[in-house]
PDB file of C-alpha atoms in Angstrom:
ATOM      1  CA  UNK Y   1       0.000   0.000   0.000  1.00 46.00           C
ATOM      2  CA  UNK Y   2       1.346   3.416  -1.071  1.00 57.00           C
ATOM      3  CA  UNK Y   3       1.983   5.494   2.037  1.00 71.00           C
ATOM      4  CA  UNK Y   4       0.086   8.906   2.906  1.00 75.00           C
ATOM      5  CA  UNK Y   5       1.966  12.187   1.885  1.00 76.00           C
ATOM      6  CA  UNK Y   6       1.459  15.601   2.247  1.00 75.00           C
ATOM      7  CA  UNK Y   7       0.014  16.068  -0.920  1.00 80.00           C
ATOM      8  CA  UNK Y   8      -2.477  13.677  -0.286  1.00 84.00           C
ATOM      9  CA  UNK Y   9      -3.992  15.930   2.353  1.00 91.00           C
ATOM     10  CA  UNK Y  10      -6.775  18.330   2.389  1.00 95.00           C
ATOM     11  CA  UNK Y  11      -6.398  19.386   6.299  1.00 97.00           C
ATOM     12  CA  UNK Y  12      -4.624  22.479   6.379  1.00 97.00           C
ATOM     13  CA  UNK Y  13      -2.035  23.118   8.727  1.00 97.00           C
ATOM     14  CA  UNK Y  14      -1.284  25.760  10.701  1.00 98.00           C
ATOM     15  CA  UNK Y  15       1.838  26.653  12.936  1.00 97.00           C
ATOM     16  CA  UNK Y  16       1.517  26.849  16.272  1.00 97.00           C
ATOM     17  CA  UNK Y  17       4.112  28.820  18.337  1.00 96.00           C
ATOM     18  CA  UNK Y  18       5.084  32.162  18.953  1.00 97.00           C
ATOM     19  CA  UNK Y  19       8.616  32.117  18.031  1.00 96.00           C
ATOM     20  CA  UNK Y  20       8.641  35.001  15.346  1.00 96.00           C
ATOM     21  CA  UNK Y  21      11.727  33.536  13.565  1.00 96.00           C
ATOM     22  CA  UNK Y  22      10.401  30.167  13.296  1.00 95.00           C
ATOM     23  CA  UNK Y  23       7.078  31.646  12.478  1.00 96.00           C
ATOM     24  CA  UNK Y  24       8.963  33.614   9.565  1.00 96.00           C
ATOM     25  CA  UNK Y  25      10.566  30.215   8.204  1.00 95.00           C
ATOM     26  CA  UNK Y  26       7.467  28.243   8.213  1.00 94.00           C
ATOM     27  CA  UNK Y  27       5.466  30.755   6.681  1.00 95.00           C
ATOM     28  CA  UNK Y  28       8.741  30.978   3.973  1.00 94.00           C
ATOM     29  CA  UNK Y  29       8.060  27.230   2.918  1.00 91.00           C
ATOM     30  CA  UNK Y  30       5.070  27.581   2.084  1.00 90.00           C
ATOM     31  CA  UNK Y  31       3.089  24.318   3.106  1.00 87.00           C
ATOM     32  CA  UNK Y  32       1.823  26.579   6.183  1.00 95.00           C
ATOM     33  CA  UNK Y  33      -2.025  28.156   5.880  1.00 97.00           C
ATOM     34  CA  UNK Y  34      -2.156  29.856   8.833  1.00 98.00           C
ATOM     35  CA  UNK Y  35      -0.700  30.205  12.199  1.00 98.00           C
ATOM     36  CA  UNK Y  36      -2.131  30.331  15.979  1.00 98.00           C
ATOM     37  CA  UNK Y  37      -0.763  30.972  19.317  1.00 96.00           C
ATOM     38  CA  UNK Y  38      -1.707  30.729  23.108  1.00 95.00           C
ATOM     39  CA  UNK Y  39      -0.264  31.986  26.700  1.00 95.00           C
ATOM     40  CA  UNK Y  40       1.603  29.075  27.156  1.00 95.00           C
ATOM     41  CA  UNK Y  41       3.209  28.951  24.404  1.00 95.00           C
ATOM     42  CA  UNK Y  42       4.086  32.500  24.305  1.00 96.00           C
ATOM     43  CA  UNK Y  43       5.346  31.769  28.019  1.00 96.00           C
ATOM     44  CA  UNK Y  44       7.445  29.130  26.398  1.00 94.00           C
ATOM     45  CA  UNK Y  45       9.104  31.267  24.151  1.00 95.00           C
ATOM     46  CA  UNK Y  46      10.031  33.975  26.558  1.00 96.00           C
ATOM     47  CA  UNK Y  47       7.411  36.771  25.175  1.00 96.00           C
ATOM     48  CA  UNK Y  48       7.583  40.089  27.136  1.00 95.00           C
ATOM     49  CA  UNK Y  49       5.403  42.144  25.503  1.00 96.00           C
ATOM     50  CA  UNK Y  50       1.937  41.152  23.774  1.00 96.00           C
ATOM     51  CA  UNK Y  51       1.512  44.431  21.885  1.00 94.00           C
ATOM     52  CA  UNK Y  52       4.937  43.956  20.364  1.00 96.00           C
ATOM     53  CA  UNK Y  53       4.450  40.551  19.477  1.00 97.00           C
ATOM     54  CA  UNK Y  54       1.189  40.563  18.160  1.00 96.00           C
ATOM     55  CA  UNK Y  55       2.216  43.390  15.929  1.00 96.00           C
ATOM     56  CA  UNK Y  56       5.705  41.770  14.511  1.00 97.00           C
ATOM     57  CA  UNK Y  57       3.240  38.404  13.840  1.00 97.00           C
ATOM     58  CA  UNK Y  58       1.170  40.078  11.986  1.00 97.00           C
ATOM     59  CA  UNK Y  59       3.853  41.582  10.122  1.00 96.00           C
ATOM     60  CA  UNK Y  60       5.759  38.220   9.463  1.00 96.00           C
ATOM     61  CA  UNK Y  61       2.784  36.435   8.210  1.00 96.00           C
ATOM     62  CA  UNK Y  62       0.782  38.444   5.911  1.00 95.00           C
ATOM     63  CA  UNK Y  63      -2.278  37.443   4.498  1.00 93.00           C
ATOM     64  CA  UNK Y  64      -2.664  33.809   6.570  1.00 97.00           C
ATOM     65  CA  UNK Y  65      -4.877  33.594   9.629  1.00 98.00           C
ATOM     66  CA  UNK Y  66      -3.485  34.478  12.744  1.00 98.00           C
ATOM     67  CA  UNK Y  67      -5.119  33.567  15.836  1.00 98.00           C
ATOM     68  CA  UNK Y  68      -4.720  35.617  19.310  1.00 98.00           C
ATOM     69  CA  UNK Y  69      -6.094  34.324  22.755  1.00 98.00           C
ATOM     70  CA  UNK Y  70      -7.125  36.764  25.714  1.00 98.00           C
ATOM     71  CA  UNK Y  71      -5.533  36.337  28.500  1.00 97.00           C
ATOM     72  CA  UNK Y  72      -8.262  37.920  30.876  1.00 97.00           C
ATOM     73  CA  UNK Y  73      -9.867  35.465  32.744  1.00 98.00           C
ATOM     74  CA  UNK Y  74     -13.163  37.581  33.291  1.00 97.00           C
ATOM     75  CA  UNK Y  75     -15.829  37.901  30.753  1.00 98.00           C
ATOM     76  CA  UNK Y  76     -15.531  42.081  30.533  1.00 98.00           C
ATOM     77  CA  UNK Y  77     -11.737  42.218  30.375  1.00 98.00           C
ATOM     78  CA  UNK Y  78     -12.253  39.385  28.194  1.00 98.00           C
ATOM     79  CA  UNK Y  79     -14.317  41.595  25.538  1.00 98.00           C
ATOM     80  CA  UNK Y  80     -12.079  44.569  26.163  1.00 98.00           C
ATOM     81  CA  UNK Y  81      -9.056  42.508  25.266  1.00 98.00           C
ATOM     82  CA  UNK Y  82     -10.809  40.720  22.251  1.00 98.00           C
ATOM     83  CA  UNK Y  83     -11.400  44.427  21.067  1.00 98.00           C
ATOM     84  CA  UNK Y  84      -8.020  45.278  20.965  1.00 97.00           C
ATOM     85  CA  UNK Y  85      -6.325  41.523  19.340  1.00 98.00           C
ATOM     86  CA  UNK Y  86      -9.622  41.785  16.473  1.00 97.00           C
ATOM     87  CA  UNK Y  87      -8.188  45.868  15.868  1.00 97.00           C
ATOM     88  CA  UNK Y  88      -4.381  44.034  15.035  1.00 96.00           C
ATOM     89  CA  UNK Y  89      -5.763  42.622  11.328  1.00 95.00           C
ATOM     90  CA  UNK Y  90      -8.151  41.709   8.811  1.00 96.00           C
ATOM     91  CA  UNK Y  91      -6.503  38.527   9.582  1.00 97.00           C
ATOM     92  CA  UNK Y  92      -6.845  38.102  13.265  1.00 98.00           C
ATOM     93  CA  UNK Y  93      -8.948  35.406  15.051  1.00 98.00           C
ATOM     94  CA  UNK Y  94      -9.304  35.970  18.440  1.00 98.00           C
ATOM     95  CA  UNK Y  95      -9.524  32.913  20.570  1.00 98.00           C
ATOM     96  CA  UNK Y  96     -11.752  32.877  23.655  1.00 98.00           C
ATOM     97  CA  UNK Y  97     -12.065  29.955  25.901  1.00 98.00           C
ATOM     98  CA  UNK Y  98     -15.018  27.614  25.484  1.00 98.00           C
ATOM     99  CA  UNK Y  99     -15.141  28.318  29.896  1.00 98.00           C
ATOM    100  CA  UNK Y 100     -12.979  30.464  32.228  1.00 98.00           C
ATOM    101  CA  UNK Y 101     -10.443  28.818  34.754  1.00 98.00           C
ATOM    102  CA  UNK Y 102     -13.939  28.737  37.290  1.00 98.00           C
ATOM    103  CA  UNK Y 103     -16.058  26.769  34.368  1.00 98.00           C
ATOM    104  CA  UNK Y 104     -18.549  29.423  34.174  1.00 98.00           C
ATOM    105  CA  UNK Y 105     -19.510  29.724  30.071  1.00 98.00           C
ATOM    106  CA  UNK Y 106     -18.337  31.701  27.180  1.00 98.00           C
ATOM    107  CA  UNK Y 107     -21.113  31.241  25.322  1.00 98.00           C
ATOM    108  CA  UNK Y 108     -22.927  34.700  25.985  1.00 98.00           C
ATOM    109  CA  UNK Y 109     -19.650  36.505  25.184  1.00 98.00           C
ATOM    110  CA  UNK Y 110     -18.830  34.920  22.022  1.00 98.00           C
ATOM    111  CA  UNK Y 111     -22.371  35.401  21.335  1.00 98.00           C
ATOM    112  CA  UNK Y 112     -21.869  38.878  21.364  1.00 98.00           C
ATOM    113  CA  UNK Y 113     -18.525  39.608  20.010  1.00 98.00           C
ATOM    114  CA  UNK Y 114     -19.735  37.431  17.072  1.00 98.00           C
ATOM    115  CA  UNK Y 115     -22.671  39.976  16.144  1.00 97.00           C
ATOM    116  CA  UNK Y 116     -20.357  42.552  16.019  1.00 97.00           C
ATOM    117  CA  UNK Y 117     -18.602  40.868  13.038  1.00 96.00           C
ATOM    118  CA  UNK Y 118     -15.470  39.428  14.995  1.00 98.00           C
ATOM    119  CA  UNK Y 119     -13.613  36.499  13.728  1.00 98.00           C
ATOM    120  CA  UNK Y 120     -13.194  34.143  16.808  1.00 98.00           C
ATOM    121  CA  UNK Y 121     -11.352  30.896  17.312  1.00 98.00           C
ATOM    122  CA  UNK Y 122     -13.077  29.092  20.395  1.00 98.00           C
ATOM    123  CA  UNK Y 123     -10.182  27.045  22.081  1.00 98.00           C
ATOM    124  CA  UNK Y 124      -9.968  24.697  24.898  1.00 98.00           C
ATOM    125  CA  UNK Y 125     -12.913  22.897  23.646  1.00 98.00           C
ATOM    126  CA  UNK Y 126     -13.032  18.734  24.779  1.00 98.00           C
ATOM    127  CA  UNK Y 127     -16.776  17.948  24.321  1.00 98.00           C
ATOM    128  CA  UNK Y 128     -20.161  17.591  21.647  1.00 98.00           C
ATOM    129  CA  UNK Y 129     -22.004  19.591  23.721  1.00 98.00           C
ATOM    130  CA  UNK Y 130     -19.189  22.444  23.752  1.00 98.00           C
ATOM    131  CA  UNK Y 131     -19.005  22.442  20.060  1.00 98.00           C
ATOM    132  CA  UNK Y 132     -22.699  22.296  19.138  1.00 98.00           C
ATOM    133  CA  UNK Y 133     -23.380  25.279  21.487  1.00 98.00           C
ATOM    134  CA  UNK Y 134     -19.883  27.286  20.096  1.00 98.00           C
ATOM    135  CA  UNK Y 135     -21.556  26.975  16.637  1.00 98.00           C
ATOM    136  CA  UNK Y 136     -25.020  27.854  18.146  1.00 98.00           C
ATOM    137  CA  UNK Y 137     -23.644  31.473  18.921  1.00 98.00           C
ATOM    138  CA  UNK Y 138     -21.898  32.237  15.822  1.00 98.00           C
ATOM    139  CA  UNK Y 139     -23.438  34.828  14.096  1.00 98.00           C
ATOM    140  CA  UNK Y 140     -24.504  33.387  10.275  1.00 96.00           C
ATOM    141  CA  UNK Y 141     -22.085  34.623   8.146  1.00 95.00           C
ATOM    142  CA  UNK Y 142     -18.861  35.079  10.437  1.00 97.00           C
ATOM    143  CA  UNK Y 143     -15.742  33.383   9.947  1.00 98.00           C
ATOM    144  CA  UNK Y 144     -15.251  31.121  12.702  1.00 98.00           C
ATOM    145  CA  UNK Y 145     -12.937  28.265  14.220  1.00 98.00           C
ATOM    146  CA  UNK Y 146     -13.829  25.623  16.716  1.00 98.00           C
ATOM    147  CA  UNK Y 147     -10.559  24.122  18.388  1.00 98.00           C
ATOM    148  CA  UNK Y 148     -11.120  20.297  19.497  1.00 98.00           C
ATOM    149  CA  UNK Y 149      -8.023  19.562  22.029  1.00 98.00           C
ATOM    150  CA  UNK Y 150      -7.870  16.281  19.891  1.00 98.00           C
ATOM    151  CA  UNK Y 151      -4.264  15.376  21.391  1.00 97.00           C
ATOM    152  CA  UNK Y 152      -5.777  16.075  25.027  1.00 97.00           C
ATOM    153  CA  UNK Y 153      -8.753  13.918  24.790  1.00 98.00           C
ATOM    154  CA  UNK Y 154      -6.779  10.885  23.438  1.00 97.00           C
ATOM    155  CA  UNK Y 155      -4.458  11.850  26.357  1.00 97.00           C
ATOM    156  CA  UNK Y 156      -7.276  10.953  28.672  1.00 97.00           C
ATOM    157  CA  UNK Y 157      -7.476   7.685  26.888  1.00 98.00           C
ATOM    158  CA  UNK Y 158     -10.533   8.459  24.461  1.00 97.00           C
ATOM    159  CA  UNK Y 159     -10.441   7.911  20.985  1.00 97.00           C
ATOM    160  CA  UNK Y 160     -10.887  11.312  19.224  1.00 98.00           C
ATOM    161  CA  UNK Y 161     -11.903  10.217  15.558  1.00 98.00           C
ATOM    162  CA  UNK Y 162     -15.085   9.445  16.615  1.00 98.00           C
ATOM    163  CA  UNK Y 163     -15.592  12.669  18.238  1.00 98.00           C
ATOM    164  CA  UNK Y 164     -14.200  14.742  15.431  1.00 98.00           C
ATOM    165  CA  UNK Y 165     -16.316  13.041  12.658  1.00 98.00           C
ATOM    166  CA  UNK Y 166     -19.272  14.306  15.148  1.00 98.00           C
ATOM    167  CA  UNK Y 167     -17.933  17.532  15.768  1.00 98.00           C
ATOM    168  CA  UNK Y 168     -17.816  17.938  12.290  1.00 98.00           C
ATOM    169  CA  UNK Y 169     -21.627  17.632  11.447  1.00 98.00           C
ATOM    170  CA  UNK Y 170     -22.225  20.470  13.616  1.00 98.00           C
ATOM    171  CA  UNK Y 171     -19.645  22.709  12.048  1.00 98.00           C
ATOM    172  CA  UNK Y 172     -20.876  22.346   8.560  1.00 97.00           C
ATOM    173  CA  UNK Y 173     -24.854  23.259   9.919  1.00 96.00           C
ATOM    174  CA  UNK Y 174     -23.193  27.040   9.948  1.00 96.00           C
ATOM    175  CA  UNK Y 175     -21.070  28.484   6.850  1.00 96.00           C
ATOM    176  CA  UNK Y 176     -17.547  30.024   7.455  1.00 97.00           C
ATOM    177  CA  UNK Y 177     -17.017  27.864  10.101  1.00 98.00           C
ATOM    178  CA  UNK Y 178     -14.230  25.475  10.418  1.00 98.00           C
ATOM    179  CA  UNK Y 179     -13.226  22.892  12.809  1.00 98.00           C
ATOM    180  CA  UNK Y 180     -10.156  22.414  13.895  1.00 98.00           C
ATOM    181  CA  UNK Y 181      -7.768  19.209  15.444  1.00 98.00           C
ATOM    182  CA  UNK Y 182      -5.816  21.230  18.394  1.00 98.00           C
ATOM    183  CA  UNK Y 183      -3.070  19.604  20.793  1.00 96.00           C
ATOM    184  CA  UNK Y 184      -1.246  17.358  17.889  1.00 97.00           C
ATOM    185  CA  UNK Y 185       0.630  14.780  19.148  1.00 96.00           C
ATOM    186  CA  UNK Y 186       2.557  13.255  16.133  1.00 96.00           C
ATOM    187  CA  UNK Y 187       3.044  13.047  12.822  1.00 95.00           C
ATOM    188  CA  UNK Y 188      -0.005  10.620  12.274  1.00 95.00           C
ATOM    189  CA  UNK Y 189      -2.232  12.882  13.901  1.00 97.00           C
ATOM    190  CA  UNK Y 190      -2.097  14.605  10.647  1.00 96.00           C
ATOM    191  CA  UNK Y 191      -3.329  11.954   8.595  1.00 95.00           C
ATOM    192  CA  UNK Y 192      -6.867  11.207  11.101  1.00 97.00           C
ATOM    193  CA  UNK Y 193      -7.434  14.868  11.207  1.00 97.00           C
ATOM    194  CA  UNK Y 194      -7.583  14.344   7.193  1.00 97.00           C
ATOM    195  CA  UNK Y 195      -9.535  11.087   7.741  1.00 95.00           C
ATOM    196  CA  UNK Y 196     -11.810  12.602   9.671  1.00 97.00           C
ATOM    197  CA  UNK Y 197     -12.475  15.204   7.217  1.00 98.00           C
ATOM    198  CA  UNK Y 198     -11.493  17.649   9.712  1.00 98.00           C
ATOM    199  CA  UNK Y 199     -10.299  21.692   7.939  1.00 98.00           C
ATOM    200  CA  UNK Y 200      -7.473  22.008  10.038  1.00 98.00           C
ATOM    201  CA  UNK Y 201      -4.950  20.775  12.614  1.00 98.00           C
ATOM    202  CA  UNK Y 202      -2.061  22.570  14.419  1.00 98.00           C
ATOM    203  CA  UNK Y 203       1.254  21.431  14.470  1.00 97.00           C
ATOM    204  CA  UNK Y 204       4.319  22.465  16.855  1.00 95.00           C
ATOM    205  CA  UNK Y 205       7.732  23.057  15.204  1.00 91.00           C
ATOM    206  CA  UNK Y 206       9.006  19.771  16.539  1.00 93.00           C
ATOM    207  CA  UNK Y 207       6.717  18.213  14.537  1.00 95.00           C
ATOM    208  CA  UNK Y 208       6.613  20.565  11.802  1.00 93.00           C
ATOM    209  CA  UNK Y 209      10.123  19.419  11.514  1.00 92.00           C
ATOM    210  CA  UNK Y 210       9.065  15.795  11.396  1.00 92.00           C
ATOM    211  CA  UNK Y 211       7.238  16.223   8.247  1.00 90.00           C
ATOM    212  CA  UNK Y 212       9.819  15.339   5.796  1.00 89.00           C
ATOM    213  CA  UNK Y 213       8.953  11.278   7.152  1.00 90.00           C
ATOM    214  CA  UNK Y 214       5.426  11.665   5.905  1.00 90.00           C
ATOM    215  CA  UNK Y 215       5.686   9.336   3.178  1.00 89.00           C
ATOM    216  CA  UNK Y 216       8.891   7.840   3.557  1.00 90.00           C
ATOM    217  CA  UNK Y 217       9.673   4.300   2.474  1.00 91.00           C
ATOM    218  CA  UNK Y 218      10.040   2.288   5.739  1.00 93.00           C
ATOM    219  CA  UNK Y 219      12.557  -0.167   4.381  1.00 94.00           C
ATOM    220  CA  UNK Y 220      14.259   2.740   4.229  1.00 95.00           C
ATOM    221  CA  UNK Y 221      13.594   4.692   7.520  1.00 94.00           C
ATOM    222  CA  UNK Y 222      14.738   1.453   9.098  1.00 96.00           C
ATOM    223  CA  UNK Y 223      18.209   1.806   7.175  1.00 97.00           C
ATOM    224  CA  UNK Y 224      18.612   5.297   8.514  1.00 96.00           C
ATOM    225  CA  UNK Y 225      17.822   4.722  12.059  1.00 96.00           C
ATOM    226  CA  UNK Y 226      20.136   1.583  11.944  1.00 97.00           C
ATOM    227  CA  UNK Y 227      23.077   4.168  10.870  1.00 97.00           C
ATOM    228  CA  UNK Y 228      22.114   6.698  13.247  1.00 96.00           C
ATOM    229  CA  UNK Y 229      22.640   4.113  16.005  1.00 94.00           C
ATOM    230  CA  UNK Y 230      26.007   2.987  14.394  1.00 94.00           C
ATOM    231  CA  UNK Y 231      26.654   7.022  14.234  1.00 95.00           C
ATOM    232  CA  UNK Y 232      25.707   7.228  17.500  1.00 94.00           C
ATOM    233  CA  UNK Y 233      27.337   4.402  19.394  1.00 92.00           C
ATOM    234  CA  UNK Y 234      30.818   5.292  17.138  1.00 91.00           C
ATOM    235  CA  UNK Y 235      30.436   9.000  18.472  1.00 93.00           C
ATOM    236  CA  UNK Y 236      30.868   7.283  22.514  1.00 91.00           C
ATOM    237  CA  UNK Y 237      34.364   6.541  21.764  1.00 89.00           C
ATOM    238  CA  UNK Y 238      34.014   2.728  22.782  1.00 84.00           C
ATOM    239  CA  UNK Y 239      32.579  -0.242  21.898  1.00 79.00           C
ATOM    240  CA  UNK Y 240      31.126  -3.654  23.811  1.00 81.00           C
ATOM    241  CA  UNK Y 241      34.525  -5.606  22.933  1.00 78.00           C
ATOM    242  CA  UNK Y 242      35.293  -3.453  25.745  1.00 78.00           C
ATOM    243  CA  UNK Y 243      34.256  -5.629  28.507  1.00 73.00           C
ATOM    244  CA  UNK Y 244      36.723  -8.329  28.401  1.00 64.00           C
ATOM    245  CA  UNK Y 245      35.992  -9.365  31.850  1.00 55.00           C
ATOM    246  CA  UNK Y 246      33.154 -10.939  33.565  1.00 53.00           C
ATOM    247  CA  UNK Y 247      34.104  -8.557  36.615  1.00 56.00           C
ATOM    248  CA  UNK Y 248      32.703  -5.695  34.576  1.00 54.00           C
ATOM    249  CA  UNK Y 249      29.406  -6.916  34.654  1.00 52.00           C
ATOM    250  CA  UNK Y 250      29.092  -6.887  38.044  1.00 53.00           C
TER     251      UNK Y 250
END
């Protein structure tokens, strides 16, 4: 059977990270359609300043989506903050939280900030129920995301096809808006997010940079990870011949 590559697939990906250089060379190759961040990964890569960032991002990829989470953790700073990432681009999503850190609902929010026009990426979104009442509150024609943490629910030992495929039927009831595979995992998770007919997945830069496997013979990937062992074990500077003695064993 001929194996999978990225060709074959209709999922788009999108970068997620908020590195601006490595944002700049994924959005170079080209295989990138668009590119979403979050606190903790803006924690990650040491970000000091969200004005500054959010402002160089938008001016290293121009013309993908971009997506922008609040970092409020009430609903009016919320709004006030969404006000100011949705004034950054024509390209800007900004992501809200299905919940806040107490589990008290987004819905009335995103309700809102939807009928004033805003594109919004709902994040942090694990259940049917969660998705069906994110789509609910879109406003009909509105660009919209819906981000399925995917990678987290399998995490928690549930298979996440399943749940995607449903998610799905609920995304396509309302135009413009697209459901996304959040919290990849691997390589593969690539491949069921296409499966699944989902629009798009995110993808770290580790495995961004695993991409080049997608495809790949595997008589031949086992070639190459036998000489990167030989490569490896030569680098030690010694061998097993080494342990001439049964006294080294012990």
């Amino acid at each position: 059977m001929r194996n999978i590559t990225l060709k074959d697939l209709n999922v788009k990906i999108f970068a997620d990270g908020a590195d601006i250089e490595e944002m700049k060379k994924e959005y170079a190759k080209g295989y990138v359609s668009g590119f979403t961040t979050n606190p903790t990964l803006m924690k990650k890569a040491g970000v000091m300043n969200y004005t500054d960032f959010a402002k160089e991002a938008v001016r290293a990829v121009p013309g993908l989506p971009l997506s922008f989470e609040v970092f409020a953790d009430d609903f009016e700073k919320m709004e006030k903050e969404a006000d100011i990432l949705a004034s950054m681009g024509d390209n800007v999503y900004v992501k809200i939280p299905i919940t806040n850190s107490k589990g008290d609902s987004s819905i009335p929010l995103i309700y809102r900030l939807s009928r004033r026009g805003m594109k919004l990426n709902v994040t942090a979104v694990f259940t049917l129920e969660q998705v069906s009442r994110a789509v609910e509150a879109f406003q009909d024609g509105t660009d919209n995301i819906v981000s399925v943490f995917a990678g987290r629910i399998m995490d928690a030992g549930v298979d996440a096809e399943p749940l995607m495929r449903a998610a799905l039927t609920f995304c396509v009831e309302k135009p413009g808006t697209k459901l996304l595979w959040a919290s990849c995992r691997e390589v593969f998770n690539i491949v069921q997010a296409d499966r699944c007919g989902v629009d798009i997945i995110t993808v770290t830069n580790d495995i961004l940079n695993k991409l080049p496997c997608l495809g790949k013979e595997l008589t031949l990937f086992s070639m190459e990870t036998v000489q990167m062992f030989v490569r490896d074990g030569a680098s030690l500077g010694y061998s097993v011949m080494d342990m001439t003695t049964e006294k080294n064993w012990y």
